[in-house]
CSV table of C-alpha atoms in Angstrom, one decimal:
chain,number,residue,atom,x,y,z
B,877,MET,CA,86.8,73.6,109.4
B,878,ARG,CA,83.1,72.5,109.9
B,879,ARG,CA,82.5,75.2,112.4
B,880,ALA,CA,84.0,77.8,110.1
B,881,LEU,CA,81.7,76.8,107.3
B,882,ALA,CA,78.7,77.0,109.6
B,883,ALA,CA,79.7,80.5,110.7
B,884,LEU,CA,80.2,81.5,107.0
B,885,THR,CA,76.7,80.1,106.2
B,886,VAL,CA,75.2,82.2,109.0
B,887,ALA,CA,77.1,85.3,107.9
B,888,ALA,CA,75.9,84.8,104.3
B,889,PHE,CA,72.3,84.5,105.4
B,890,VAL,CA,72.6,87.7,107.5
B,891,THR,CA,73.9,89.5,104.5
B,892,LEU,CA,71.0,88.3,102.4
B,893,ALA,CA,68.5,89.4,105.1
B,894,VAL,CA,70.0,92.8,105.2
B,895,ASP,CA,69.8,93.1,101.4
B,896,VAL,CA,66.1,92.1,101.5
B,897,ALA,CA,65.4,94.6,104.2
B,898,ALA,CA,67.2,97.4,102.4
B,899,ASP,CA,65.4,96.7,99.1
B,900,GLN,CA,62.1,96.3,101.0
B,901,ARG,CA,61.5,93.0,99.3
B,902,SER,CA,59.2,90.3,100.7
B,903,VAL,CA,60.5,88.1,103.5
B,904,ALA,CA,59.3,85.2,101.4
B,905,SER,CA,62.2,85.7,99.1
B,906,LEU,CA,64.4,84.4,101.9
B,907,GLY,CA,62.7,81.0,101.7
B,908,PRO,CA,65.5,79.3,99.7
B,909,ALA,CA,68.1,80.9,101.8
B,910,VAL,CA,66.5,79.6,105.0
B,911,ALA,CA,66.3,76.1,103.5
B,912,PHE,CA,70.0,76.3,102.5
B,913,LEU,CA,70.9,77.6,106.0
B,914,LEU,CA,69.1,74.7,107.7
B,915,ALA,CA,70.5,72.1,105.4
B,916,ALA,CA,74.1,73.4,105.5
B,917,THR,CA,74.2,73.7,109.3
B,918,PHE,CA,72.2,70.7,110.5
B,919,GLY,CA,72.0,68.3,107.6
B,920,PHE,CA,75.8,68.3,106.8
B,921,GLY,CA,76.8,66.6,110.0
B,922,TYR,CA,74.1,63.9,109.6
B,923,VAL,CA,75.1,63.1,106.0
B,924,GLU,CA,78.8,63.1,106.8
B,925,ARG,CA,78.3,60.4,109.4
B,926,ARG,CA,76.4,58.1,107.1
B,927,PRO,CA,78.5,55.3,105.7
B,928,GLU,CA,76.5,55.2,102.4
B,929,ARG,CA,77.6,57.3,99.4
B,930,TRP,CA,74.2,58.1,98.0
B,931,PRO,CA,73.0,60.4,100.8
B,932,ARG,CA,76.0,62.6,100.2
B,933,TYR,CA,75.3,62.9,96.5
B,934,ALA,CA,71.6,63.6,97.2
B,935,TYR,CA,72.6,66.2,99.8
B,936,VAL,CA,75.0,68.0,97.4
B,937,VAL,CA,72.4,68.0,94.6
B,938,LEU,CA,69.8,69.5,97.0
B,939,LEU,CA,72.3,72.1,98.2
B,940,PHE,CA,73.2,73.0,94.6
B,941,LEU,CA,69.6,73.6,93.7
B,942,LEU,CA,68.9,75.7,96.8
B,943,GLY,CA,72.1,77.6,96.1
B,944,GLY,CA,71.0,78.3,92.5
B,945,ALA,CA,67.6,79.4,93.7
B,946,VAL,CA,69.2,81.8,96.2
B,947,PHE,CA,71.6,83.1,93.7
B,948,VAL,CA,68.9,83.9,91.2
B,949,GLU,CA,66.5,85.3,93.8
B,950,ALA,CA,69.2,87.6,95.3
B,951,SER,CA,70.5,88.7,91.9
B,952,ALA,CA,74.0,87.4,92.5
B,953,ASN,CA,74.8,89.5,95.6
B,954,VAL,CA,77.6,88.9,98.0
B,955,GLY,CA,75.5,86.7,100.4
B,956,ALA,CA,74.5,84.4,97.5
B,957,THR,CA,78.1,84.1,96.4
B,958,LEU,CA,79.2,83.2,99.9
B,959,LEU,CA,76.6,80.4,100.0
B,960,LEU,CA,78.0,79.0,96.8
B,961,VAL,CA,81.5,79.0,98.4
B,962,VAL,CA,80.0,77.0,101.3
B,963,LEU,CA,78.5,74.6,98.7
B,964,VAL,CA,81.8,74.0,97.1
B,965,SER,CA,83.7,73.5,100.4
B,966,GLN,CA,81.1,71.0,101.7
B,967,THR,CA,81.2,69.1,98.4
B,968,THR,CA,85.0,68.8,98.8
B,969,LEU,CA,84.5,67.4,102.3
B,970,LEU,CA,81.9,64.8,101.2
B,971,LEU,CA,82.6,63.7,97.6
B,972,PRO,CA,85.6,62.5,95.6
B,973,LEU,CA,87.5,65.0,93.4
B,974,PRO,CA,85.7,64.2,90.1
B,975,ALA,CA,82.4,65.1,91.7
B,976,VAL,CA,83.9,68.3,93.2
B,977,ALA,CA,85.2,69.2,89.7
B,978,VAL,CA,81.7,68.8,88.2
B,979,VAL,CA,80.2,71.1,90.9
B,980,VAL,CA,82.9,73.7,90.5
B,981,ALA,CA,82.4,73.7,86.7
B,982,LEU,CA,78.6,74.1,87.0
B,983,VAL,CA,78.6,76.9,89.5
B,984,PRO,CA,79.6,79.7,87.0
B,985,PHE,CA,76.5,78.8,84.9
B,986,PHE,CA,74.3,80.5,87.4
B,987,HIS,CA,75.3,83.7,85.5
B,988,ALA,CA,73.9,82.4,82.3
B,989,GLY,CA,70.9,84.8,82.3
B,990,MET,CA,73.1,87.9,82.1
B,991,ALA,CA,74.4,89.6,79.0
B,992,PHE,CA,77.3,87.6,77.5
B,993,ALA,CA,80.1,90.0,78.4
B,994,GLU,CA,78.9,90.6,81.9
B,995,GLY,CA,77.9,87.0,82.5
B,996,LEU,CA,81.4,85.8,81.2
B,997,ARG,CA,83.2,88.3,83.5
B,998,GLU,CA,81.1,87.4,86.6
B,999,GLY,CA,81.2,83.6,85.7
B,1000,LEU,CA,84.9,83.6,85.6
B,1001,GLY,CA,85.1,85.4,88.9
B,1002,LEU,CA,82.7,82.9,90.5
B,1003,LEU,CA,84.7,80.0,88.9
B,1004,ALA,CA,87.9,81.4,90.5
B,1005,ALA,CA,86.3,81.7,93.9
B,1006,ALA,CA,84.9,78.1,93.6
B,1007,VAL,CA,88.3,76.7,92.6
B,1008,PHE,CA,90.0,78.6,95.5
B,1009,ALA,CA,87.4,77.3,98.0
B,1010,ALA,CA,87.9,73.7,96.7
B,1011,VAL,CA,91.7,73.8,96.8
B,1012,LEU,CA,91.8,75.5,100.2
B,1013,THR,CA,89.3,73.0,101.7
B,1014,LYS,CA,91.3,70.0,100.3
B,1015,LEU,CA,94.6,71.4,101.7
B,1016,LEU,CA,93.0,71.9,105.1
B,1017,VAL,CA,91.6,68.3,105.0
B,1018,ARG,CA,95.1,67.0,104.1
B,1019,GLU,CA,96.7,69.0,106.9
B,1020,GLN,CA,94.2,67.6,109.4
B,1021,ALA,CA,94.9,64.1,108.2
B,1022,ALA,CA,98.6,64.7,108.5
B,1023,ARG,CA,98.2,66.0,112.0
B,1024,ALA,CA,96.1,62.9,113.0
B,1025,LYS,CA,98.8,60.7,111.5
B,1026,LEU,CA,101.5,62.5,113.4
B,1027,ARG,CA,99.5,62.1,116.6
B,1028,GLU,CA,99.2,58.4,115.9
B,1029,TYR,CA,102.9,58.1,115.2
B,1030,ALA,CA,103.6,60.0,118.5
B,1031,LEU,CA,101.4,57.5,120.4
B,1032,GLN,CA,103.3,54.6,118.8
B,1033,VAL,CA,106.6,56.2,119.7
B,1034,GLU,CA,105.4,56.7,123.2
B,1035,ARG,CA,104.2,53.1,123.5
B,1036,LEU,CA,107.6,51.9,122.1
B,1037,ALA,CA,109.5,54.0,124.5
B,1038,ALA,CA,107.4,52.7,127.4
B,1039,ALA,CA,108.1,49.1,126.3
B,1040,GLN,CA,111.8,49.8,126.0
B,1041,GLU,CA,111.8,51.4,129.4
B,1042,ARG,CA,110.0,48.4,130.9
B,1043,ASN,CA,112.5,46.0,129.3
B,1044,ARG,CA,115.4,48.1,130.7
B,1045,VAL,CA,113.9,48.1,134.2
B,1046,ALA,CA,113.4,44.4,133.9
B,1047,ARG,CA,117.0,43.8,132.9
B,1048,ASP,CA,118.2,46.0,135.8
B,1049,ILE,CA,116.1,44.1,138.3
B,1050,HIS,CA,117.3,40.8,137.0
B,1051,ASP,CA,121.0,41.8,136.6
B,1052,GLY,CA,121.2,43.8,139.8
B,1053,LEU,CA,118.7,42.4,142.3
B,1054,GLY,CA,118.9,38.8,141.0
B,1055,HIS,CA,122.7,38.8,141.3
B,1056,ALA,CA,122.6,40.3,144.8
B,1057,LEU,CA,120.0,37.8,146.1
B,1058,THR,CA,121.9,34.9,144.6
B,1059,VAL,CA,125.0,35.9,146.6
B,1060,VAL,CA,123.0,36.4,149.8
B,1061,GLN,CA,121.4,33.0,149.4
B,1062,MET,CA,124.8,31.3,149.0
B,1063,GLN,CA,126.3,33.2,151.9
B,1064,ILE,CA,123.4,32.2,154.2
B,1065,LYS,CA,123.8,28.6,153.1
B,1066,ALA,CA,127.5,28.8,153.9
B,1067,ALA,CA,126.8,30.4,157.3
B,1068,ARG,CA,124.3,27.7,158.3
B,1069,ALA,CA,126.7,25.0,157.3
B,1070,VAL,CA,129.3,26.2,159.9
B,1071,LEU,CA,127.0,27.9,162.4
B,1072,ALA,CA,127.3,25.1,165.0
B,1073,SER,CA,131.0,24.4,164.7
B,1074,GLN,CA,132.4,27.8,163.8
B,1075,PRO,CA,130.0,30.5,165.0
B,1076,LYS,CA,132.6,33.3,164.5
B,1077,GLN,CA,133.1,32.5,160.8
B,1078,ALA,CA,129.3,32.1,160.4
B,1079,ASP,CA,128.9,35.6,161.8
B,1080,GLN,CA,131.4,37.0,159.3
B,1081,VAL,CA,129.5,35.4,156.4
B,1082,LEU,CA,126.2,36.7,157.7
B,1083,ALA,CA,127.7,40.2,157.9
B,1084,LYS,CA,128.6,39.9,154.2
B,1085,ALA,CA,125.1,38.7,153.4
B,1086,GLN,CA,123.7,41.7,155.2
B,1087,ASP,CA,125.9,44.1,153.2
B,1088,GLN,CA,124.8,42.3,150.0
B,1089,ALA,CA,121.1,42.6,151.0
B,1090,GLU,CA,121.5,46.3,151.5
B,1091,GLU,CA,123.0,46.6,148.0
B,1092,ALA,CA,120.0,44.6,146.7
B,1093,LEU,CA,117.7,47.2,148.4
B,1094,ARG,CA,119.6,50.0,146.6
B,1095,GLU,CA,119.1,48.2,143.3
B,1096,VAL,CA,115.3,47.9,144.0
B,1097,ARG,CA,115.1,51.7,144.7
B,1098,ARG,CA,117.0,52.5,141.5
B,1099,SER,CA,114.7,50.2,139.5
B,1100,VAL,CA,111.5,51.6,141.0
B,1101,SER,CA,112.5,55.2,140.5
B,1102,ALA,CA,113.6,54.2,136.9
B,1103,LEU,CA,116.7,56.3,137.3
B,1104,ARG,CA,119.6,55.1,135.2
B,1105,GLU,CA,122.8,55.4,137.1
B,1106,PRO,CA,126.0,54.6,135.2
B,1107,GLN,CA,127.3,51.1,136.2
B,1108,PRO,CA,129.8,50.5,137.4
B,1109,ALA,CA,130.7,53.6,139.4
B,1110,VAL,CA,134.4,52.6,139.5
B,1111,PRO,CA,136.7,51.7,136.6
B,1112,LEU,CA,135.5,48.5,134.8
B,1113,PRO,CA,138.5,46.3,135.7
B,1114,GLU,CA,138.1,47.2,139.4
B,1115,ALA,CA,134.3,46.5,139.3
B,1116,LEU,CA,135.0,43.1,137.7
B,1117,ARG,CA,137.5,42.2,140.4
B,1118,ALA,CA,134.9,43.0,143.0
B,1119,LEU,CA,132.5,40.7,141.3
B,1120,ALA,CA,135.2,38.0,141.1
B,1121,ALA,CA,135.8,38.4,144.9
B,1122,GLU,CA,132.1,37.9,145.6
B,1123,THR,CA,132.1,34.7,143.5
B,1124,SER,CA,135.3,33.5,145.2
B,1125,ALA,CA,133.7,34.1,148.6
B,1126,ALA,CA,130.7,32.1,147.5
B,1127,GLY,CA,132.9,29.1,146.9
B,1128,VAL,CA,134.1,29.4,143.3
B,1129,PRO,CA,137.6,30.7,143.0
B,1130,THR,CA,137.6,33.4,140.2
B,1131,GLU,CA,140.4,35.3,138.6
B,1132,VAL,CA,140.3,38.5,136.4
B,1133,GLY,CA,142.6,39.1,133.5
B,1134,VAL,CA,143.0,42.3,131.6
B,1135,THR,CA,144.7,42.4,128.2
B,1136,GLY,CA,145.7,45.6,126.4
B,1137,ALA,CA,145.7,49.2,127.5
B,1138,VAL,CA,142.6,50.1,129.5
B,1139,ARG,CA,140.6,52.9,127.9
B,1140,ALA,CA,137.3,54.7,128.6
B,1141,LEU,CA,134.2,53.4,126.9
B,1142,LEU,CA,130.7,54.9,126.5
B,1143,ALA,CA,128.6,54.5,129.6
B,1144,ASP,CA,126.1,52.1,127.9
B,1145,ALA,CA,128.9,49.9,126.5
B,1146,GLU,CA,130.7,49.7,129.8
B,1147,GLU,CA,127.5,48.8,131.6
B,1148,SER,CA,126.8,46.1,129.0
B,1149,LEU,CA,130.1,44.5,129.8
B,1150,PHE,CA,129.7,44.8,133.6
B,1151,ARG,CA,126.2,43.3,133.5
B,1152,ALA,CA,127.4,40.5,131.2
B,1153,ALA,CA,130.1,39.6,133.8
B,1154,GLN,CA,127.6,39.9,136.6
B,1155,GLU,CA,125.1,37.5,134.8
B,1156,GLY,CA,127.9,35.1,133.8
B,1157,LEU,CA,129.3,34.8,137.3
B,1158,THR,CA,125.7,34.4,138.7
B,1159,ASN,CA,125.2,31.5,136.4
B,1160,VAL,CA,128.5,30.0,137.4
B,1161,ARG,CA,127.5,30.0,141.0
B,1162,LYS,CA,123.9,28.8,140.5
B,1163,HIS,CA,124.2,26.3,137.6
B,1164,ALA,CA,127.7,25.4,136.4
B,1165,ARG,CA,128.9,23.2,139.3
B,1166,ALA,CA,132.4,24.6,138.5
B,1167,SER,CA,135.6,24.4,140.5
B,1168,ARG,CA,137.0,27.7,139.1
B,1169,ALA,CA,136.0,30.6,136.9
B,1170,GLU,CA,137.8,33.3,134.9
B,1171,VAL,CA,136.9,36.8,133.7
B,1172,LEU,CA,138.9,38.1,130.8
B,1173,LEU,CA,138.7,41.7,129.6
B,1174,ASP,CA,140.4,42.3,126.3
B,1175,TYR,CA,141.3,45.9,125.1
B,1176,SER,CA,143.8,44.7,122.4
B,1177,GLN,CA,141.4,45.3,119.5
B,1178,PRO,CA,141.5,48.9,118.2
B,1179,ALA,CA,137.7,49.4,117.7
B,1180,ALA,CA,136.2,46.8,120.1
B,1181,VAL,CA,136.4,45.5,123.7
B,1182,ARG,CA,135.7,41.9,124.5
B,1183,LEU,CA,134.7,40.3,127.8
B,1184,GLU,CA,134.7,36.6,128.4
B,1185,VAL,CA,133.4,34.6,131.4
B,1186,ARG,CA,134.8,31.1,131.5
B,1187,ASP,CA,134.2,28.2,133.8
B,1188,ASP,CA,135.2,24.5,134.0
B,1189,GLY,CA,131.8,23.3,135.0
B,1190,ALA,CA,129.3,20.8,133.7
B,1191,GLY,CA,128.3,22.9,130.6
B,1192,THR,CA,125.0,22.5,128.8
B,1193,ALA,CA,123.7,21.1,125.6
B,1194,GLY,CA,123.0,24.6,124.1
B,1195,GLU,CA,122.6,28.2,124.8
B,1196,GLY,CA,119.4,27.8,126.8
B,1197,GLY,CA,117.1,30.6,127.6
B,1198,GLY,CA,116.3,32.7,130.6
B,1199,TYR,CA,115.8,36.4,131.2
B,1200,GLY,CA,119.4,36.9,132.2
B,1201,LEU,CA,121.0,35.9,128.9
B,1202,LEU,CA,118.3,37.7,127.0
B,1203,GLY,CA,119.1,40.8,128.9
B,1204,VAL,CA,122.8,40.4,128.2
B,1205,ARG,CA,122.0,40.0,124.5
B,1206,GLU,CA,119.7,43.0,124.4
B,1207,ARG,CA,122.2,45.2,126.2
B,1208,ALA,CA,125.0,44.2,123.8
B,1209,ALA,CA,122.7,44.8,120.7
B,1210,HIS,CA,121.6,48.2,122.1
B,1211,VAL,CA,125.2,49.5,121.9
B,1212,GLY,CA,126.0,47.8,118.5
B,1213,GLY,CA,127.7,44.7,120.0
B,1214,ARG,CA,127.0,41.0,120.1
B,1215,MET,CA,126.8,38.1,122.6
B,1216,THR,CA,127.7,34.5,122.1
B,1217,LEU,CA,127.7,31.5,124.5
B,1218,GLU,CA,129.8,28.4,124.0
B,1219,SER,CA,128.8,25.5,126.2
B,1220,LEU,CA,129.1,21.8,125.8
B,1221,PRO,CA,128.4,19.0,128.4
B,1222,GLY,CA,131.5,18.3,130.4
B,1223,THR,CA,133.7,21.1,128.9
B,1224,GLY,CA,132.4,24.2,130.8
B,1225,SER,CA,131.0,27.4,129.3
B,1226,THR,CA,132.3,30.6,127.8
B,1227,LEU,CA,130.1,33.7,127.7
B,1228,ARG,CA,131.5,36.2,125.3
B,1229,VAL,CA,130.3,39.8,124.8
B,1230,GLU,CA,132.0,42.3,122.4
B,1231,VAL,CA,131.0,46.0,122.2
B,1232,PRO,CA,132.3,48.9,120.1
B,1233,GLY,CA,135.0,50.9,121.8
């Protein structure tokens, strides 16, 4: 917008110079036009950057007087009219609307020296041009502001998406890698316990630990590449039975029960249930001091599926914190579900997640 006004100012001055040469008038008559050109092209940017209001008003008054002098000197030719359009546009960029209205209303009075009929006709034409310039400039300013706001919103959306992706990767690392490493740790402990007396059994346990470590490595690669792969890759009941088998092998006998007719769920909802079971069983092995655990998958409700992880361990005094349960809660909320944890000292714990389906 500002470059366009500068180009228009130069074009108007060239038009005035051509008229002076064609009429063989003195070059001195271009004095006001030169002053207007310098002020409009070099002074505008300086005034626009000033935080005070008075330099803007002083600049507009100066430009108005120079524009009037050019208009009178050039006998209202096209170049002088174009300079007045520049005056109105720059005023719209610098001053509030009431001040712009005053300038627009005063511009037609430059024709006051003409005969009444001619002056009225030319004044109304100049008024229409001034109004058009002010409205167009205001619309362009609003469009630029709207585009700037859209860019700001786009950056905010980008930052929010990046934060959500970081949270997703963090959940994947905790739920996948954390679970796998917990299993590996417990298997290594079990192998060391029987290494001297039962080396064959210890070797079998270490082989399972190696397989689990390879699975952990695959989880790391998935998280680093930030590629979401639907989990589980097998039907949910089978995936839960595999988790229960791992927990049983780690020393906590675990059963899986399925109620109702198994049905397909959205990938995010199914993954939310799988990760909840994974986190729940990891907590059973690490913290619960339980003798047994149970995973229940309930399809009996028509519009929801519920998963429960129960144990008969020591329980806790409250829900507690930790990234694991936070990730379970976030995953459930993401698909429109909810998570609850019931746990009291000496009575065990029940992790419950319900998702639409």
